[in-house]
Coordinates of C-alpha atoms and ligand atoms in Angstrom, one line a residue:
M1 CA 21.2 86.6 87.0
P2 CA 18.0 85.2 88.1
F3 CA 17.7 87.7 91.2
S4 CA 17.5 90.3 88.5
D5 CA 14.3 88.7 87.2
F6 CA 12.9 89.8 90.5
I7 CA 10.6 93.4 89.5
G8 CA 10.6 96.1 92.1
N9 CA 11.6 96.6 95.9
P10 CA 15.2 96.3 94.9
K11 CA 16.5 97.5 98.2
T12 CA 14.3 95.0 100.1
V13 CA 15.9 92.2 97.9
H14 CA 19.5 93.7 98.3
R15 CA 19.1 93.5 102.1
L16 CA 17.8 89.8 102.2
R17 CA 20.8 88.7 100.0
E18 CA 23.2 90.8 102.1
M19 CA 21.8 88.8 105.3
L20 CA 22.2 85.6 103.1
A21 CA 25.7 86.4 102.4
R22 CA 26.5 86.9 106.0
N23 CA 24.6 84.0 107.2
R24 CA 22.6 86.3 108.9
L25 CA 19.2 85.6 107.6
P26 CA 16.8 85.1 110.5
H27 CA 15.3 81.5 111.0
A28 CA 11.7 83.0 110.4
V29 CA 11.0 85.8 107.8
V30 CA 7.9 87.5 107.4
L31 CA 7.2 88.6 103.7
S32 CA 4.4 91.1 103.7
G33 CA 3.0 92.9 100.8
A34 CA -0.4 93.0 98.6
H35 CA -1.7 90.1 96.5
G36 CA 0.4 89.6 93.7
S37 CA 3.6 91.9 95.0
G38 CA 6.3 88.9 94.7
K39 CA 6.4 87.2 98.0
Y40 CA 6.0 83.9 97.1
T41 CA 8.5 84.5 94.0
L42 CA 10.8 86.2 96.0
A43 CA 10.6 83.3 98.8
L44 CA 11.3 80.9 96.2
M45 CA 14.3 82.7 94.6
L46 CA 15.8 82.9 98.3
A47 CA 15.2 78.9 98.8
R48 CA 17.3 78.7 95.5
A49 CA 20.0 81.0 96.5
M50 CA 20.5 78.8 99.6
N51 CA 20.7 75.7 98.0
C52 CA 22.0 76.2 94.6
L53 CA 24.7 73.7 93.8
E54 CA 26.8 76.4 91.8
S55 CA 26.3 79.1 94.0
P56 CA 27.1 81.9 91.7
V57 CA 27.5 85.5 92.9
S58 CA 26.3 88.6 91.1
D59 CA 26.7 92.4 92.2
G60 CA 29.0 90.6 94.8
L61 CA 26.1 88.8 96.7
P62 CA 24.6 85.0 96.5
D63 CA 22.3 84.3 93.6
F64 CA 21.4 81.1 92.0
C65 CA 21.8 79.5 88.7
G66 CA 18.6 78.1 87.7
R67 CA 19.8 75.0 86.2
C68 CA 21.4 72.9 88.9
S69 CA 19.2 70.0 90.4
N70 CA 18.1 71.9 93.4
C71 CA 17.4 75.1 91.4
T72 CA 15.1 73.3 88.8
R73 CA 13.5 71.2 91.2
I74 CA 12.7 74.0 93.6
A75 CA 11.6 76.0 90.7
Q76 CA 8.8 73.3 89.7
A77 CA 6.7 74.8 92.7
Q78 CA 6.6 78.2 91.0
D79 CA 3.2 78.0 89.7
L80 CA 1.8 77.6 93.1
D81 CA -2.0 77.4 91.9
A82 CA -1.3 74.6 89.6
R83 CA 0.7 72.6 92.5
F84 CA -2.2 73.2 94.6
T85 CA -4.8 72.1 92.4
E86 CA -3.0 68.9 91.6
A87 CA -2.7 68.2 95.6
V88 CA -6.3 69.1 96.3
E89 CA -7.2 66.6 93.4
A90 CA -4.8 63.9 94.6
R91 CA -6.6 64.1 97.9
E92 CA -9.9 63.9 96.5
N93 CA -9.0 60.5 94.9
L94 CA -8.3 59.1 98.4
R95 CA -10.6 56.7 100.3
E96 CA -12.8 58.7 102.6
T97 CA -11.0 57.6 105.8
D98 CA -7.4 58.7 104.4
K99 CA -9.1 62.0 103.0
K100 CA -9.8 63.3 106.3
E101 CA -6.4 62.7 107.7
T102 CA -4.4 64.4 104.7
R103 CA -3.4 67.8 104.6
I104 CA -2.7 69.9 101.4
F105 CA 1.4 70.5 101.0
V106 CA 3.2 71.3 97.7
Q107 CA 6.5 69.8 97.7
T108 CA 8.7 69.5 94.7
H109 CA 12.1 69.2 96.4
P110 CA 12.7 67.1 99.3
D111 CA 14.2 70.0 101.6
V112 CA 11.5 72.5 100.5
L113 CA 8.0 72.2 101.7
I114 CA 5.2 74.9 100.9
I115 CA 2.2 74.8 103.3
P116 CA -0.7 76.7 101.4
P117 CA -4.1 77.3 103.4
D118 CA -6.0 73.8 103.6
P119 CA -9.4 73.8 102.0
P120 CA -12.3 73.9 102.4
Q121 CA -11.8 76.4 105.4
L122 CA -8.6 77.9 103.4
M123 CA -6.8 78.0 106.8
I124 CA -3.4 76.8 108.0
K125 CA -4.2 73.8 110.2
V126 CA -2.7 72.0 113.2
D127 CA -1.8 69.1 111.3
Q128 CA 0.2 70.9 108.8
V129 CA 2.3 72.7 111.2
R130 CA 2.8 69.3 113.2
H131 CA 4.3 67.6 109.7
V132 CA 6.4 70.7 109.8
I133 CA 7.5 69.9 113.4
D134 CA 8.2 66.1 112.4
T135 CA 10.5 67.1 109.6
I136 CA 12.3 70.4 110.5
Y137 CA 14.7 68.7 113.1
Y138 CA 16.3 66.6 110.5
R139 CA 19.4 67.6 108.5
P140 CA 18.4 68.3 105.1
G141 CA 19.5 65.6 102.4
D142 CA 19.8 67.2 99.0
A143 CA 20.1 70.5 100.2
Q144 CA 21.9 73.2 102.4
E145 CA 18.8 74.6 104.3
R146 CA 15.5 73.3 104.9
V147 CA 13.0 75.7 103.9
Y148 CA 9.3 76.0 104.9
I149 CA 6.9 78.6 102.8
F150 CA 3.6 79.3 104.7
T151 CA 1.7 81.0 102.0
D152 CA -1.0 82.7 103.9
S153 CA -1.1 84.0 107.5
A154 CA -4.7 82.5 108.1
F155 CA -3.8 80.3 111.0
M156 CA -6.1 78.0 112.8
K157 CA -5.6 79.2 116.5
E158 CA -3.8 75.6 117.6
A159 CA -1.8 75.7 114.5
A160 CA -0.4 79.3 115.2
N161 CA 0.3 78.1 118.8
S162 CA 2.2 75.2 117.5
L163 CA 4.4 77.5 115.0
L164 CA 5.2 79.4 117.8
K165 CA 6.8 76.4 119.8
V166 CA 9.0 75.9 116.5
L167 CA 9.9 79.3 116.2
E168 CA 11.1 79.4 119.9
E169 CA 13.7 76.9 119.0
P170 CA 14.4 76.6 115.4
P171 CA 17.2 74.2 114.2
E172 CA 20.3 75.9 112.5
F173 CA 19.6 74.7 109.2
A174 CA 16.2 75.6 108.8
T175 CA 14.2 78.7 107.4
I176 CA 10.6 79.6 107.8
F177 CA 8.9 82.0 105.5
L178 CA 5.8 83.3 106.6
L179 CA 3.8 85.4 103.8
T180 CA 1.1 87.7 104.4
E181 CA -0.9 90.5 103.2
N182 CA -1.6 91.6 106.7
P183 CA 1.2 90.9 109.3
G184 CA -1.6 92.0 111.9
E185 CA -3.2 88.5 111.3
L186 CA -0.3 86.9 112.8
L187 CA 0.3 86.5 116.5
P188 CA 2.4 89.1 117.9
T189 CA 4.3 86.6 119.6
I190 CA 5.3 85.1 116.0
R191 CA 5.9 88.2 114.7
S192 CA 8.3 89.0 117.4
R193 CA 10.2 86.1 116.8
S194 CA 10.5 86.8 113.1
M195 CA 12.0 89.5 111.0
T196 CA 9.5 91.5 108.7
F197 CA 10.2 92.4 105.2
T198 CA 7.7 94.4 103.3
L199 CA 7.3 94.4 99.3
G200 CA 5.8 98.0 98.5
A201 CA 3.8 98.8 95.4
V202 CA 5.7 99.4 92.3
A203 CA 5.5 102.7 90.3
S204 CA 2.8 102.2 87.7
A205 CA 5.3 104.0 85.0
E206 CA 7.3 100.8 85.8
I207 CA 4.7 98.3 85.5
E208 CA 3.6 99.8 82.3
T209 CA 7.2 99.4 80.9
L210 CA 7.4 95.8 81.8
L211 CA 4.0 95.1 80.3
A212 CA 5.1 96.6 77.0
Q213 CA 7.6 94.2 77.2
R214 CA 5.8 91.3 78.4
R215 CA 2.4 92.0 76.7
P216 CA 3.4 93.3 73.6
E217 CA -0.1 92.3 72.1
W218 CA -1.7 95.1 74.4
K219 CA -2.1 98.7 73.2
P220 CA -0.4 101.4 75.2
K221 CA -3.5 102.5 76.8
D222 CA -4.3 99.0 77.8
S223 CA -1.0 98.6 79.5
A224 CA -1.5 102.2 81.2
L225 CA -4.9 101.0 82.4
V226 CA -3.7 97.4 83.7
A227 CA -0.7 99.2 85.5
R228 CA -3.1 101.4 87.2
L229 CA -5.9 98.6 88.2
S230 CA -3.2 96.3 89.3
E231 CA -2.1 98.9 92.2
G232 CA 1.4 98.6 91.9
A233 CA 1.5 94.5 92.0
I234 CA 3.4 93.2 89.7
G235 CA 1.8 89.5 89.8
R236 CA -1.6 90.9 89.3
A237 CA -0.4 93.0 86.3
L238 CA 1.2 90.2 84.5
S239 CA -1.7 87.8 85.0
F240 CA -4.3 90.4 84.8
D241 CA -7.1 89.4 82.7
L242 CA -8.3 92.3 80.6
E243 CA -10.9 90.8 78.5
T244 CA -12.8 89.5 81.4
Y245 CA -12.3 92.8 83.3
T246 CA -13.5 95.0 80.2
A247 CA -16.8 92.8 80.0
A248 CA -17.3 93.0 83.6
R249 CA -16.7 96.6 83.6
A250 CA -19.2 97.3 80.9
H251 CA -21.9 95.6 82.8
A252 CA -20.9 97.6 85.8
L253 CA -21.6 100.8 84.2
I254 CA -25.1 99.6 82.9
L255 CA -26.0 98.7 86.3
L256 CA -24.7 102.0 87.6
N257 CA -26.0 104.2 84.8
S258 CA -29.4 102.5 85.2
A259 CA -29.7 103.2 88.8
L260 CA -28.6 106.9 87.9
R261 CA -31.3 107.2 85.2
G262 CA -33.9 105.2 86.7
S263 CA -36.5 105.0 83.7
D264 CA -35.7 102.0 81.4
H265 CA -34.9 98.8 82.9
S266 CA -35.0 96.8 79.7
E267 CA -30.9 97.1 79.3
L268 CA -30.7 96.4 83.1
F269 CA -32.6 93.5 83.2
K270 CA -31.0 92.1 79.6
T271 CA -27.4 92.1 81.5
T272 CA -28.4 90.8 84.9
E273 CA -30.0 88.0 83.1
T274 CA -26.8 86.5 81.9
Y275 CA -25.7 86.1 85.7
R276 CA -27.4 83.0 86.2
P277 CA -26.8 80.4 88.9
G278 CA -24.4 77.9 87.9
A279 CA -20.7 76.9 87.6
D280 CA -19.2 80.3 86.7
G281 CA -22.0 82.4 87.8
R282 CA -20.6 83.1 91.2
E283 CA -17.2 84.1 89.9
R284 CA -18.6 86.4 87.3
V285 CA -20.8 88.3 90.1
H286 CA -17.5 88.5 92.4
V287 CA -15.6 90.0 89.1
L288 CA -18.7 92.1 88.8
L289 CA -18.5 93.5 92.4
R290 CA -15.1 94.0 92.4
T291 CA -15.3 96.0 89.2
L292 CA -18.3 98.0 90.7
Y293 CA -16.1 98.9 93.9
S294 CA -13.5 100.3 91.8
L295 CA -15.8 102.3 89.8
L296 CA -17.4 103.8 92.9
E297 CA -13.9 104.0 94.3
D298 CA -12.9 106.3 90.9
M299 CA -16.0 108.2 91.5
L300 CA -15.3 109.3 94.9
F301 CA -11.9 110.3 93.9
W302 CA -13.5 112.6 91.3
Q303 CA -15.9 114.0 94.0
S304 CA -13.1 114.6 96.5
G305 CA -11.0 116.4 93.8
S306 CA -8.5 113.8 93.4
P307 CA -8.8 112.8 89.7
H308 CA -5.1 111.8 89.5
L309 CA -6.0 108.7 91.5
V310 CA -8.7 107.4 89.5
R311 CA -7.8 103.9 87.9
N312 CA -9.9 103.4 85.1
T313 CA -8.2 105.9 83.2
D314 CA -9.4 105.3 79.8
I315 CA -13.1 106.0 80.7
Q316 CA -12.3 109.2 83.0
G317 CA -14.9 111.3 80.9
E318 CA -17.7 109.0 81.8
L319 CA -16.8 108.7 85.2
K320 CA -16.5 112.3 85.8
K321 CA -20.1 112.7 84.5
M322 CA -21.4 109.9 86.8
A323 CA -19.4 111.7 89.7
E324 CA -21.2 114.8 89.0
A325 CA -24.4 113.3 89.0
T326 CA -24.2 111.8 92.2
D327 CA -23.1 112.5 95.8
F328 CA -21.3 111.0 98.6
A329 CA -24.3 109.4 100.4
W330 CA -25.4 107.8 97.1
I331 CA -22.0 105.9 96.7
Q332 CA -22.1 104.9 100.2
R333 CA -25.6 103.5 99.7
A334 CA -24.2 101.7 96.5
S335 CA -21.7 100.1 98.3
E336 CA -24.0 98.7 100.9
G337 CA -26.4 97.5 98.4
M338 CA -23.2 95.6 97.0
G339 CA -23.0 94.2 100.3
E340 CA -26.3 93.1 100.4
V341 CA -25.9 91.4 97.0
E342 CA -22.9 89.6 98.5
R343 CA -25.0 88.5 101.5
G344 CA -27.8 87.3 99.0
M345 CA -25.1 85.3 97.2
R346 CA -24.2 83.2 100.3
R347 CA -27.9 82.5 100.9
N348 CA -27.8 81.4 97.3
L349 CA -30.3 83.8 96.4
L350 CA -30.7 83.9 92.4
R351 CA -27.9 86.2 91.4
S352 CA -29.8 88.0 88.9
L353 CA -32.7 89.1 91.2
S354 CA -30.3 90.2 93.8
L355 CA -28.6 92.4 91.1
D356 CA -31.9 93.9 90.0
A357 CA -32.7 94.7 93.4
F358 CA -29.5 96.4 93.8
A359 CA -29.9 98.9 90.8
T360 CA -33.5 99.5 91.3
A361 CA -33.2 100.3 94.9
L362 CA -30.6 102.8 94.1
E363 CA -33.0 104.8 92.1
K364 CA -34.9 106.0 94.9
A365 CA -32.1 108.1 95.7
P366 CA -32.6 111.9 95.2
Ligands
ZN401 ZN1 21.5 76.1 91.0

């Protein structure tokens, strides 16, 4: 049965289904968890369980068939990135005056509305919440329950206040899901009117087993590495781009090693040269910086005597050497330098220049 496809956090899922069975699911549910922990997947599963026309039962609890017209239509929203991109493109094609008034929604079922942060600010805006208010008090047509899924907790102030008004008097037949990586971002008054469920990290051994099934082309050591790097988030593990990561890490190591050795810059310049301004340049630098952070963190784990926490397990030896050649202050300077690169990027500074500056500045360290 479909709920069995949800990986990890069995107790939380069980509790939610139990409440559903007893008709006790609150009208506002905060699903909290890291990026890729399965918040959206779970919210869509619950939306289907509420509205499945077959209403199957598994383990004595409500499940969903995945085949009826409600299940299939709701499931079309599963690829959120794709649906979001379509919605944004559709808005781009509108007349200039209409564009301004149009907000982004994802809707594949008339009674299930998904509210993503609206670009370019990527915040939930008041007009989005107004649309929720305009529809939420109508009884559902094809479904049992109206479902609203806010995919992020970055609300504009006015939007948050409007949402609060709905939460004060929600209709019997509607459920609002608020997904968040950080519940503290939501107004305390919103949180107090909702019930919070947290999706915790899944053990890396469990992720490894899953990857062995889903990514049979990966070697066991690759699966082990991705399981560690995804930090317990199933979605991140399953969509992990190992090739891009490995390429970025090779560059990050060149940068760090060049800073450590300090003499010959030819390899450094050859690498940073490839980070030119352009369409994908920004994204590549972001990946590079994230990778650099993860390497520095691993070096800190070595220095603090916690090598079992190291995530880049396949290059343990190299990390250990680098950790021994540096100290805490050096690593701190390195992360500050990375902040500098990020600020430079915001000012559109030529990326290769700011990366060179980053590595050469670190050489002055003792
Ligand atoms: Zn169904």
